[in-house]
Short mmCIF file of C-alpha atoms in Angstrom, two decimals:
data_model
loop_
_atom_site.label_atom_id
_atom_site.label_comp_id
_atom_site.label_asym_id
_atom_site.label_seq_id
_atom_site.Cartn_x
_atom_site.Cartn_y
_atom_site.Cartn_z
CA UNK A 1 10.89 -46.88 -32.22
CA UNK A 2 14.11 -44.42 -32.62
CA UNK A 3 12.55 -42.62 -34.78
CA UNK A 4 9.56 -41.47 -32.34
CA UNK A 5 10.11 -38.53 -30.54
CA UNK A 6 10.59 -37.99 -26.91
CA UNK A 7 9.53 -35.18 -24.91
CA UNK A 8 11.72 -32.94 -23.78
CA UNK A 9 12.10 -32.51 -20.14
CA UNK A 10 10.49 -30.24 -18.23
CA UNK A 11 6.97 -30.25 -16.56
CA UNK A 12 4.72 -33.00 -18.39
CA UNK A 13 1.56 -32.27 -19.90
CA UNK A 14 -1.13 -33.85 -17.21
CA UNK A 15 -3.50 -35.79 -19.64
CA UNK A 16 -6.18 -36.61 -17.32
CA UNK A 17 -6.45 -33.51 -16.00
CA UNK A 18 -6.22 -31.94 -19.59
CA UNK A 19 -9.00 -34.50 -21.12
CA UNK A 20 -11.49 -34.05 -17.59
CA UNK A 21 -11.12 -29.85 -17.79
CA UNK A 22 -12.78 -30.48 -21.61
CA UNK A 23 -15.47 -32.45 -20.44
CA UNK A 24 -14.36 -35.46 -22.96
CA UNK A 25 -13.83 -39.10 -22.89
CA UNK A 26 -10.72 -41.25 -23.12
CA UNK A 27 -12.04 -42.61 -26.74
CA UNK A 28 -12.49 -39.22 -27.85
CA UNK A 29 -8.56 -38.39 -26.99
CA UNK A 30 -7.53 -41.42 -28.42
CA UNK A 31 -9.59 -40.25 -31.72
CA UNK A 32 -7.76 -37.11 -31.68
CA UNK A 33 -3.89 -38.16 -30.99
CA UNK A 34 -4.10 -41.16 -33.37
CA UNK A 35 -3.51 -43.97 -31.22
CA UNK A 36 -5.63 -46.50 -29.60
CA UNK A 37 -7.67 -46.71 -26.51
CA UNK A 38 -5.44 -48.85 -24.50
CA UNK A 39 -2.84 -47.35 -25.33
CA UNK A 40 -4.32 -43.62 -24.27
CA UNK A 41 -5.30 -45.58 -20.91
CA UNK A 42 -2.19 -46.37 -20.17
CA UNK A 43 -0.51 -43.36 -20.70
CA UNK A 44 -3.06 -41.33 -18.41
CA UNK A 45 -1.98 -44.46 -15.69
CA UNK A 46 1.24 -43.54 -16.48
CA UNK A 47 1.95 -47.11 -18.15
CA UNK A 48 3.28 -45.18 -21.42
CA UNK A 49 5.81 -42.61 -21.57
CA UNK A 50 4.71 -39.70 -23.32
CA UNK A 51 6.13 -39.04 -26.04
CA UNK A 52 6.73 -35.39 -27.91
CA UNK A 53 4.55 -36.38 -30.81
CA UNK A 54 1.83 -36.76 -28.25
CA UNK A 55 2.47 -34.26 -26.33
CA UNK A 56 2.37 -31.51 -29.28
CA UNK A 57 -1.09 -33.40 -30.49
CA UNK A 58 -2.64 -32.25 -27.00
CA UNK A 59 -1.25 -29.05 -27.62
CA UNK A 60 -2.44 -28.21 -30.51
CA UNK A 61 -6.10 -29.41 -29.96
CA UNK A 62 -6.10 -27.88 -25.94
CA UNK A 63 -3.81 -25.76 -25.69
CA UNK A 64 -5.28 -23.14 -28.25
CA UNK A 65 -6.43 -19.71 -26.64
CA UNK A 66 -10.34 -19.82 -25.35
CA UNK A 67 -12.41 -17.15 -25.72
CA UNK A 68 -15.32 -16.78 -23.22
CA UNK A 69 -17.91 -15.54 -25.85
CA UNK A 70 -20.20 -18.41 -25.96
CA UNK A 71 -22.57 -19.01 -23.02
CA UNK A 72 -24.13 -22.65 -22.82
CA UNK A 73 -27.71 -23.04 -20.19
CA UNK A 74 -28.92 -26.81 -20.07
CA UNK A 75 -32.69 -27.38 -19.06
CA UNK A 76 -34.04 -30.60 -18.88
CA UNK A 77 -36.47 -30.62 -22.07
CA UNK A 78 -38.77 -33.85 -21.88
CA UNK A 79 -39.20 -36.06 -19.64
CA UNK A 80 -41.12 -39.64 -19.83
CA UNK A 81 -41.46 -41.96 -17.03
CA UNK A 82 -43.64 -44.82 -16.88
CA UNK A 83 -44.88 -46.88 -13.31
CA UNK A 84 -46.48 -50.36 -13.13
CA UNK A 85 -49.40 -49.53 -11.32
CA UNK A 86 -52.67 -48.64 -11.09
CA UNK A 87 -52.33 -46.01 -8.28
CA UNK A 88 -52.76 -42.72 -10.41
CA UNK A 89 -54.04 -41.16 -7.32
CA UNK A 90 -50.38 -41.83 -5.97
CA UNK A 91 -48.05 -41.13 -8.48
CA UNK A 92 -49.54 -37.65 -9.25
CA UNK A 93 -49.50 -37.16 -5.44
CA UNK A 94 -45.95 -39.25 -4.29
CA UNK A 95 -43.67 -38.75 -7.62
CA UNK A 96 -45.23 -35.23 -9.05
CA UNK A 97 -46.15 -34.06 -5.40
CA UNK A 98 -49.20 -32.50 -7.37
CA UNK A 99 -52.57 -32.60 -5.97
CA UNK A 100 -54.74 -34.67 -8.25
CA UNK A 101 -58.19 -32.17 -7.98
CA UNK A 102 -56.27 -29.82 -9.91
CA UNK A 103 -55.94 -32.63 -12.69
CA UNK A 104 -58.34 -32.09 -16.04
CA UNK A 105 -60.06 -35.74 -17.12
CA UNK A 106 -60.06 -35.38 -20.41
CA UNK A 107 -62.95 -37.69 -22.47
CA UNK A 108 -60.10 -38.75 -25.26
CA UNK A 109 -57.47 -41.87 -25.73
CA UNK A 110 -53.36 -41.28 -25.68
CA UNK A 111 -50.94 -43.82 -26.62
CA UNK A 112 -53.22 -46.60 -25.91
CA UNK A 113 -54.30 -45.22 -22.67
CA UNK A 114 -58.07 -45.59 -21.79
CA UNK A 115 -57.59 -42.00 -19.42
CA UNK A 116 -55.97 -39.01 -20.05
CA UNK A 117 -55.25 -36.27 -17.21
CA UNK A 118 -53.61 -32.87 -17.34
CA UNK A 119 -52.29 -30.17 -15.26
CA UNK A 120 -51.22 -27.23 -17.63
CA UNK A 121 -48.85 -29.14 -19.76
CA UNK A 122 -48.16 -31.97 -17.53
CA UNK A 123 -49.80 -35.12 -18.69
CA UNK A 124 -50.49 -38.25 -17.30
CA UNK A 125 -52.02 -41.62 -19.19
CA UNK A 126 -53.17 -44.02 -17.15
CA UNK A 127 -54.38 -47.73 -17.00
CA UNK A 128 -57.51 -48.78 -14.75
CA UNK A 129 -56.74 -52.82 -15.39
CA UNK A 130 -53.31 -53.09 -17.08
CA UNK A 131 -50.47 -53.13 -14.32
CA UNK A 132 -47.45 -53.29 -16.87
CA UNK A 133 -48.57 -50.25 -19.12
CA UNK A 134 -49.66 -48.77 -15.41
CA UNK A 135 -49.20 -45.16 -15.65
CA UNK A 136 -46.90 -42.71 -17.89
CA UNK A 137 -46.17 -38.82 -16.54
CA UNK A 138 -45.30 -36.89 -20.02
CA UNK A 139 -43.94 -33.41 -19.81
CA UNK A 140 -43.02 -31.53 -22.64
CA UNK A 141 -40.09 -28.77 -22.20
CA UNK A 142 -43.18 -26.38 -21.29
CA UNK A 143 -44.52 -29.23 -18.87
CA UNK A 144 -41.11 -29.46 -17.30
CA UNK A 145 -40.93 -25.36 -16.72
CA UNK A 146 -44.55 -25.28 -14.61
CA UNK A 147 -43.15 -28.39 -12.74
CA UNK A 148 -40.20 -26.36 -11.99
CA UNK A 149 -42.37 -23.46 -11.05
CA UNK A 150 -44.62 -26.06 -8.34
CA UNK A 151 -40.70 -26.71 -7.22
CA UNK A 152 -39.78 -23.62 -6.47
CA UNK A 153 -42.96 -22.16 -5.06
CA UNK A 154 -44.94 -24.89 -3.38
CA UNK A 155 -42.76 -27.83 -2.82
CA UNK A 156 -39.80 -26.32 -0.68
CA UNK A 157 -37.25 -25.56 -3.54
CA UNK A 158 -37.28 -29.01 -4.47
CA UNK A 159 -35.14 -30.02 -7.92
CA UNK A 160 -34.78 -32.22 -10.38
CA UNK A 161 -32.33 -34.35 -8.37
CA UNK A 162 -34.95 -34.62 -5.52
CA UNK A 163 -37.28 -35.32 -8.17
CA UNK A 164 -36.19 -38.00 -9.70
CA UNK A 165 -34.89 -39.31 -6.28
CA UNK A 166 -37.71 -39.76 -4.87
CA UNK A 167 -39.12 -41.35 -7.89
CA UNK A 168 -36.41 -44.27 -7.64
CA UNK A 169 -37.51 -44.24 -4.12
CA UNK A 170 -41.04 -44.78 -4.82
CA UNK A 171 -40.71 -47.40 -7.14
CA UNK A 172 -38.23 -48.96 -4.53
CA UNK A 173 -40.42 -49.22 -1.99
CA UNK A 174 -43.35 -50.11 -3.80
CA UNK A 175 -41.74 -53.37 -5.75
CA UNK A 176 -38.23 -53.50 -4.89
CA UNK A 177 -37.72 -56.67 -6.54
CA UNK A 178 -39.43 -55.62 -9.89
CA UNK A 179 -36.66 -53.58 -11.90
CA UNK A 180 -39.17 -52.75 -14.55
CA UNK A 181 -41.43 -51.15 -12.25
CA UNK A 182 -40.09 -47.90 -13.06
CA UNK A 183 -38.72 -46.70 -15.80
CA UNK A 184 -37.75 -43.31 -17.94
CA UNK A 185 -38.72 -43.97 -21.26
CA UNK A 186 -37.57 -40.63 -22.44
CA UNK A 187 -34.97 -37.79 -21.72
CA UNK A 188 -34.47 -35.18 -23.56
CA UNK A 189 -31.68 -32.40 -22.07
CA UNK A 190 -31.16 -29.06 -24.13
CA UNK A 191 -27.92 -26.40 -23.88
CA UNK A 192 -29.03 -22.92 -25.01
CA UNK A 193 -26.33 -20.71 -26.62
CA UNK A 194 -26.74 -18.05 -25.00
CA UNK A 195 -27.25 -14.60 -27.92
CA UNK A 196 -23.88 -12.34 -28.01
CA UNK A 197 -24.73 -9.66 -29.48
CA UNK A 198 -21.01 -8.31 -29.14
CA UNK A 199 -19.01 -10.84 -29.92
CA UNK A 200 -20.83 -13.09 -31.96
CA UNK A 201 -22.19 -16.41 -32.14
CA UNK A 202 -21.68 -20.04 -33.15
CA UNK A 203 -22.35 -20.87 -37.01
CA UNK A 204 -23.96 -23.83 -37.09
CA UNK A 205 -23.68 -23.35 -41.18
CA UNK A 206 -20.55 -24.02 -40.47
CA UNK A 207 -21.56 -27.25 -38.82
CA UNK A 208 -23.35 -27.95 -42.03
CA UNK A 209 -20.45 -27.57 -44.13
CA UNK A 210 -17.98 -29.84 -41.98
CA UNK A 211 -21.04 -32.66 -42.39
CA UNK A 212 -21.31 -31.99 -46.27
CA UNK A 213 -17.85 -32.42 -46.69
CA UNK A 214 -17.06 -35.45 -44.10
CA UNK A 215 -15.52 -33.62 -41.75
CA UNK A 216 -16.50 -35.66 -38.80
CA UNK A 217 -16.38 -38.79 -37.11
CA UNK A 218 -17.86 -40.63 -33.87
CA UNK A 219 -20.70 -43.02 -32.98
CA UNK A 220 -23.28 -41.44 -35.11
CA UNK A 221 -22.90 -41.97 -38.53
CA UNK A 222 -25.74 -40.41 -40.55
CA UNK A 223 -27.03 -36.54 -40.54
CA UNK A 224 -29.11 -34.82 -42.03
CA UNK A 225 -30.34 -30.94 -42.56
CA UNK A 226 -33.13 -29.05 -42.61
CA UNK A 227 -33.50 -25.39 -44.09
CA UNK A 228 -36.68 -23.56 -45.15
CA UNK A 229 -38.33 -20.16 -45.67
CA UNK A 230 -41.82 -18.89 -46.27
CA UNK A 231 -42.69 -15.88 -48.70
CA UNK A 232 -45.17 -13.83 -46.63
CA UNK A 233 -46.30 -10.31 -47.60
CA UNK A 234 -43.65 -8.89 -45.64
CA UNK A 235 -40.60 -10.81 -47.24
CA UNK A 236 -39.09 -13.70 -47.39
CA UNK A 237 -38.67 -15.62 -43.62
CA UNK A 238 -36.14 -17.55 -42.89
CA UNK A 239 -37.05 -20.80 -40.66
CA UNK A 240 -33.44 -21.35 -39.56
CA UNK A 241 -31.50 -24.13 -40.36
CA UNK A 242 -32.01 -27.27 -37.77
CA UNK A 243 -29.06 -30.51 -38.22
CA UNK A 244 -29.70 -33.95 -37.05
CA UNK A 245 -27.13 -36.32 -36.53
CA UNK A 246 -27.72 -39.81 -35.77
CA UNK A 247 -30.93 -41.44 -36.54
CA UNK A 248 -34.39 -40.98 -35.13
CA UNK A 249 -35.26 -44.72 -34.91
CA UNK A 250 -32.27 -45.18 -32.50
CA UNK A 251 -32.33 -44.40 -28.62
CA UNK A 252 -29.72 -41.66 -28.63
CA UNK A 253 -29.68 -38.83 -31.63
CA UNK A 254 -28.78 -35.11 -31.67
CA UNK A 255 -30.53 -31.94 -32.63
CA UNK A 256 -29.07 -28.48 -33.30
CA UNK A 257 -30.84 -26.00 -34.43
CA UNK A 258 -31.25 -22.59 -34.62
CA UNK A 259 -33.37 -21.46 -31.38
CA UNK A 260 -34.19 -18.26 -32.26
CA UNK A 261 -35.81 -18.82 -35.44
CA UNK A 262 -37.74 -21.81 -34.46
CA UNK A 263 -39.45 -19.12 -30.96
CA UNK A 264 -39.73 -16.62 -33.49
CA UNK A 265 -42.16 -18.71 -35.49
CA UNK A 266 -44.11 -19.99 -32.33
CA UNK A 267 -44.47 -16.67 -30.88
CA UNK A 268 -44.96 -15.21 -34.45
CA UNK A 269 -42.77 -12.28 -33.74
CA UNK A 270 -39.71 -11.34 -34.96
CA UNK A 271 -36.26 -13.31 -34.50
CA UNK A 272 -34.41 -9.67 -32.92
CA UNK A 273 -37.42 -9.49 -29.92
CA UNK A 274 -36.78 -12.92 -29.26
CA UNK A 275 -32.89 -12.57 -28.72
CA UNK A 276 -34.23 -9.39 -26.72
CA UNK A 277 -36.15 -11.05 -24.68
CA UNK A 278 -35.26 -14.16 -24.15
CA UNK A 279 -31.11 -13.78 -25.36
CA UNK A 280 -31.57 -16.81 -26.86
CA UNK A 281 -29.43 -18.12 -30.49
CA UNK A 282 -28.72 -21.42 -30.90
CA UNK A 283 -29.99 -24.91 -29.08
CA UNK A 284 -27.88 -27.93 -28.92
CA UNK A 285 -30.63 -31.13 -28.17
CA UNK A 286 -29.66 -34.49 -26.60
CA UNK A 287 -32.53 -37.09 -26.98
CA UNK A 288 -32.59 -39.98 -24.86
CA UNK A 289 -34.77 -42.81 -25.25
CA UNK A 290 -35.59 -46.41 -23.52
CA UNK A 291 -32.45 -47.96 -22.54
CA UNK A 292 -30.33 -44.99 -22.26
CA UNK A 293 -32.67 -42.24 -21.06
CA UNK A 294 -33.17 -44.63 -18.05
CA UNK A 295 -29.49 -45.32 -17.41
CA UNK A 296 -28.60 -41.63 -17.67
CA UNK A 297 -31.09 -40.75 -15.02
CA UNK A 298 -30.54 -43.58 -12.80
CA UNK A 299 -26.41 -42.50 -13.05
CA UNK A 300 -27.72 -39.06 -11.69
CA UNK A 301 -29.34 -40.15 -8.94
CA UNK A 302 -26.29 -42.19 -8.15
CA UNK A 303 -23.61 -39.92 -8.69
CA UNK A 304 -25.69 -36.06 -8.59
CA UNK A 305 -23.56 -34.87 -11.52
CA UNK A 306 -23.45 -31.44 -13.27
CA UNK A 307 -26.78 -31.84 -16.10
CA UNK A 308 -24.68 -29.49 -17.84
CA UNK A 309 -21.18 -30.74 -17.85
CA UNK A 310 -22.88 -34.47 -18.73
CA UNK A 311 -24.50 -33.09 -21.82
CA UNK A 312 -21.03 -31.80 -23.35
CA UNK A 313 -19.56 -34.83 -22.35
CA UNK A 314 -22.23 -37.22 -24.60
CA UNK A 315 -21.94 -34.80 -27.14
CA UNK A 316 -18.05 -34.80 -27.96
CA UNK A 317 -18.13 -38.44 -26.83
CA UNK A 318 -20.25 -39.29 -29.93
CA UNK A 319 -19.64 -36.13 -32.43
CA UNK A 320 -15.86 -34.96 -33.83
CA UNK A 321 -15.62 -32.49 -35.79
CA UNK A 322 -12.75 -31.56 -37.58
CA UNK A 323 -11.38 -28.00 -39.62
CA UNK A 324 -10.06 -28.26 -43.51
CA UNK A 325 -6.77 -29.32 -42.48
CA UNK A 326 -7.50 -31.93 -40.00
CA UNK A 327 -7.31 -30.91 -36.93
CA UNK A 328 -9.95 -30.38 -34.38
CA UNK A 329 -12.88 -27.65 -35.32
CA UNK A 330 -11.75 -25.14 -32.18
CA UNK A 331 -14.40 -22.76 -33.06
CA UNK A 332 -16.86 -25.73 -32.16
CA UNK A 333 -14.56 -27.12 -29.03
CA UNK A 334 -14.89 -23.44 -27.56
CA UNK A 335 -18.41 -23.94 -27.62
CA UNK A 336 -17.90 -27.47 -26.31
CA UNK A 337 -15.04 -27.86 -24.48
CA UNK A 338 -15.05 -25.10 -21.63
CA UNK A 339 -15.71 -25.66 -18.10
CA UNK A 340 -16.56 -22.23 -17.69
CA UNK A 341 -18.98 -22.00 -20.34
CA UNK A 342 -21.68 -24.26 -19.19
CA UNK A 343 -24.26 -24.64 -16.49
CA UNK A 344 -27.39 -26.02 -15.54
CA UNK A 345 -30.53 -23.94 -14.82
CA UNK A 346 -34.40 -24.19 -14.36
CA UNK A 347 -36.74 -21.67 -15.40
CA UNK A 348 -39.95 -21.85 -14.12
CA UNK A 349 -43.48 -20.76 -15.28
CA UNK A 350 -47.00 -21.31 -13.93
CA UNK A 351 -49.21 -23.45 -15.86
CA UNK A 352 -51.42 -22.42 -17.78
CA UNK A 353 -54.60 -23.92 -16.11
CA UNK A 354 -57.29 -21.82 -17.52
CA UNK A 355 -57.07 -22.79 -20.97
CA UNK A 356 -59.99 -25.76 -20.86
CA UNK A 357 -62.01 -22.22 -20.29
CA UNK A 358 -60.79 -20.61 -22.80
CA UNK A 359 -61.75 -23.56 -24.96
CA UNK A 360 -65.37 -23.46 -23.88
CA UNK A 361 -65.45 -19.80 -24.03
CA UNK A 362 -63.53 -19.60 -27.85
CA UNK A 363 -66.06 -21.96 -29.90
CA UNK A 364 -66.17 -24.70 -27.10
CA UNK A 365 -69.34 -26.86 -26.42
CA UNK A 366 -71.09 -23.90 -24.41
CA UNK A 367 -71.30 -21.59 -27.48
CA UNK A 368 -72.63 -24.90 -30.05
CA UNK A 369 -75.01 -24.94 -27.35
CA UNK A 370 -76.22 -21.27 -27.26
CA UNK A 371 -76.10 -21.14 -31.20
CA UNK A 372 -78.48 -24.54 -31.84
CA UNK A 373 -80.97 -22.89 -28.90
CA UNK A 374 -81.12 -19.71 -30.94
CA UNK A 375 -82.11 -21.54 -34.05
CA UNK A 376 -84.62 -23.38 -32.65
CA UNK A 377 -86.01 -20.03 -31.27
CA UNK A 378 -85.63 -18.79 -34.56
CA UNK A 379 -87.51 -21.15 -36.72
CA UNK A 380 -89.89 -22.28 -33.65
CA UNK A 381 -88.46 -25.66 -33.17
CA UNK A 382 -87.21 -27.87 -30.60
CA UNK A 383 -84.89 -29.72 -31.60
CA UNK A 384 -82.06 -29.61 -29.80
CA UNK A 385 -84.36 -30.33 -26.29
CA UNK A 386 -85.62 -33.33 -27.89
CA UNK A 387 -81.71 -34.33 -28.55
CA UNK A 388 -80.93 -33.58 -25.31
CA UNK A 389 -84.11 -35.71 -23.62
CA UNK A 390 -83.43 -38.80 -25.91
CA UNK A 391 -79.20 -38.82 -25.33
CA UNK A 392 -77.84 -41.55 -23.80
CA UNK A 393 -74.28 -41.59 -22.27
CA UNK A 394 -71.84 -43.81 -23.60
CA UNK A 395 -70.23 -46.28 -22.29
CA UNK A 396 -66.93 -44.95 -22.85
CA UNK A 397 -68.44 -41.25 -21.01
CA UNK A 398 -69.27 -44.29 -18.47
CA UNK A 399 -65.94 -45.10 -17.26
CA UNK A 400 -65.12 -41.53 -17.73
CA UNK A 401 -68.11 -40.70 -14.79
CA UNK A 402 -66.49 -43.37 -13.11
CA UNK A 403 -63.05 -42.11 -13.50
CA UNK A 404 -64.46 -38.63 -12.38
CA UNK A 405 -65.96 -39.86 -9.63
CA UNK A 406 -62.97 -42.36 -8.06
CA UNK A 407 -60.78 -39.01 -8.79
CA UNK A 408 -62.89 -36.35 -6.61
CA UNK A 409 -63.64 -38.92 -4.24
CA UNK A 410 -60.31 -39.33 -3.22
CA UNK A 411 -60.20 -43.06 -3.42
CA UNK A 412 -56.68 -45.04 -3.66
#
């Protein structure tokens, strides 16, 4: 060992405090410096002296000048949870704090599910004789905005904390010796780079290029990329690029993409009006499934940690990146590795609960309807009277009568 270098002295470097202020994890320092995780442990106990080597390691990953031009805003994107019971009535009323009236029965199957009810976006499958499949709330990132907007409106500011909360509570006191009662089968949590016009944003073609040329390590150890276009008659239009790392088949994988783009497309406008109006650029995904979505929620209910600060943490936890010489990509670790540039946020919007009317007023069953009854006027016929005198219902528009019926009635 006389060949290893001491530190000089003079104030020491604190580790922890350096390695906590990045928002990454003990394996992710011992990654950087070279040296294995027991050993990092027990220098941040202060088992281990540390030495210069070390100490200029830190240094030269941390201790680089941060700008403050990127802007990170988690949401909380998708959320599955799934209850062993046949209460619909109250789960929509005791977990969603939704009134179940303004639920749509819809007369098709989901996932296995004999009924399917919605409120805007917010979706809920449900069992009338299977207790283990029970019922499943689905919200989509659109689903999770209108719940956010019943939060902040009609249900006293509540938020995602008391939300899930008081679902652990409800499956608590409903079976607290059945673990599997509740669980969150899904978990998606997004950070928006926020668009800098000024100053610039992240490349995530640079991104691409340090996972072409193996310039990363961690837990994940496949990626892949996708990049298209589409020749219209006003030019060529560039989807954006989207990278995946880790694979879908697995309970934890990443997705960044180009956020911008991917609105532009939806809202089929152009990608400038979106960073105008929404100041959106890039979107760094986090999806959660089974095992781990369910953890990761449970841990916030115990602990009430920052949504935002979590997400960088799983990130650099499982993804290193590194620059053409070696060393840690800073232009990524400014983006993820600054306390000051992330933070959690809701953004809520009403849903949209006229669009079943829209449906029956766009080509729905109302206007079939109207059009058969002018052809029969037409061509003197009947026909679609004598359909309508000689139908019989179903027995799956049965239980769907029956459904209707249990749901207006109010029964539990």
């Amino acid at each position: 060992m006389g060949n290893i270098k001491r530190r000089k002295e003079g104030k020491q470097i604190d580790v922890k405090a350096v390695r906590t202020g990045a928002h990454v994890t003990q394996q992710f320092m011992a990654d950087i410096l070279g040296i294995s995780l027991s050993y990092y442990r027990k220098i941040e106990k202060g088992e281990k002296a540390l030495t210069l080597d070390i100490e200029e390691k830190i240094k030269a990953a941390f201790y680089k000048p941060l700008d403050s031009r990127y802007k990170l805003v988690a949401t909380i994107d998708y959320v599955n949870i799934r209850f062993q019971t046949l209460n619909v009535h109250e789960v929509i009323q005791e977990v969603l704090g939704l009134k179940i009236e303004n639920f749509h029965l819809n007369d098709f199957k989901r996932y296995k599910y004999p009924f399917f009810l919605n409120y805007g976006h917010i979706n809920v499958y449900y069992h009338d004789k299977d207790p283990k499949a029970g019922v499943l709330i689905e919200m989509s990132g659109q689903a999770c905005r209108e719940l956010e907007y019943d939060f902040e409106f009609h249900q006293g500011k509540k938020t995602w904390y008391d939300f899930f909360k008081n679902a652990i509570d409800y499956a608590l006191r409903k079976a607290p010796d059945n673990e599997n009662f509740m669980k969150v089968t899904r978990f998606d949590l997004a950070l928006d780079e926020l668009y800098n016009e000024k100053e610039g944003n992240f490349d995530l073609f640079q991104l691409l290029s340090a996972a072409r040329e193996g310039r990363w390590n961690g837990r994940k150890k496949s990626y892949a990329a996708i990049l298209g276009g589409r020749r219209t008659g006003e030019g060529l239009i560039n989807d954006g690029l989207s990278l995946y790392f880790g694979s879908k088949r697995t309970h934890l994988f990443f997705r960044f993409y180009e956020k911008d783009y991917e609105r532009a497309e939806q809202e089929k406008t152009s990608v400038e009006a979106i960073r105008d109006l929404y100041g959106l650029k890039n979107r760094y995904e986090i999806i959660m499934r089974k095992a781990i979505s369910n953890a990761f929620v449970r841990e916030f209910v115990e602990t009430n940690f920052n949504l935002a600060e979590e997400g960088v943490k799983i990130i650099n936890d499982n993804l290193t990146f590194y620059d053409s010489e070696g060393g840690l990509y800073m232009d990524w670790y400014k983006l993820m590795g600054t306390m000051n540039a992330t933070h959690f946020t809701v953004q809520p919007e009403a849903p949209d609960v006229n669009r079943i009317f829209h449906w029956f007023e766009n080509g729905g069953p109302a206007s079939t309807y109207l059009l058969l009854s002018k052809y029969d006027e037409i061509v003197g016929d009947s026909r679609l009277q004598e359909i309508i005198a000689s139908a019989e219902i179903t027995e799956r528009n049965e239980r769907i009568l029956e459904q209707l019926e249990l749901l207006r009635g109010g029964t539990s």
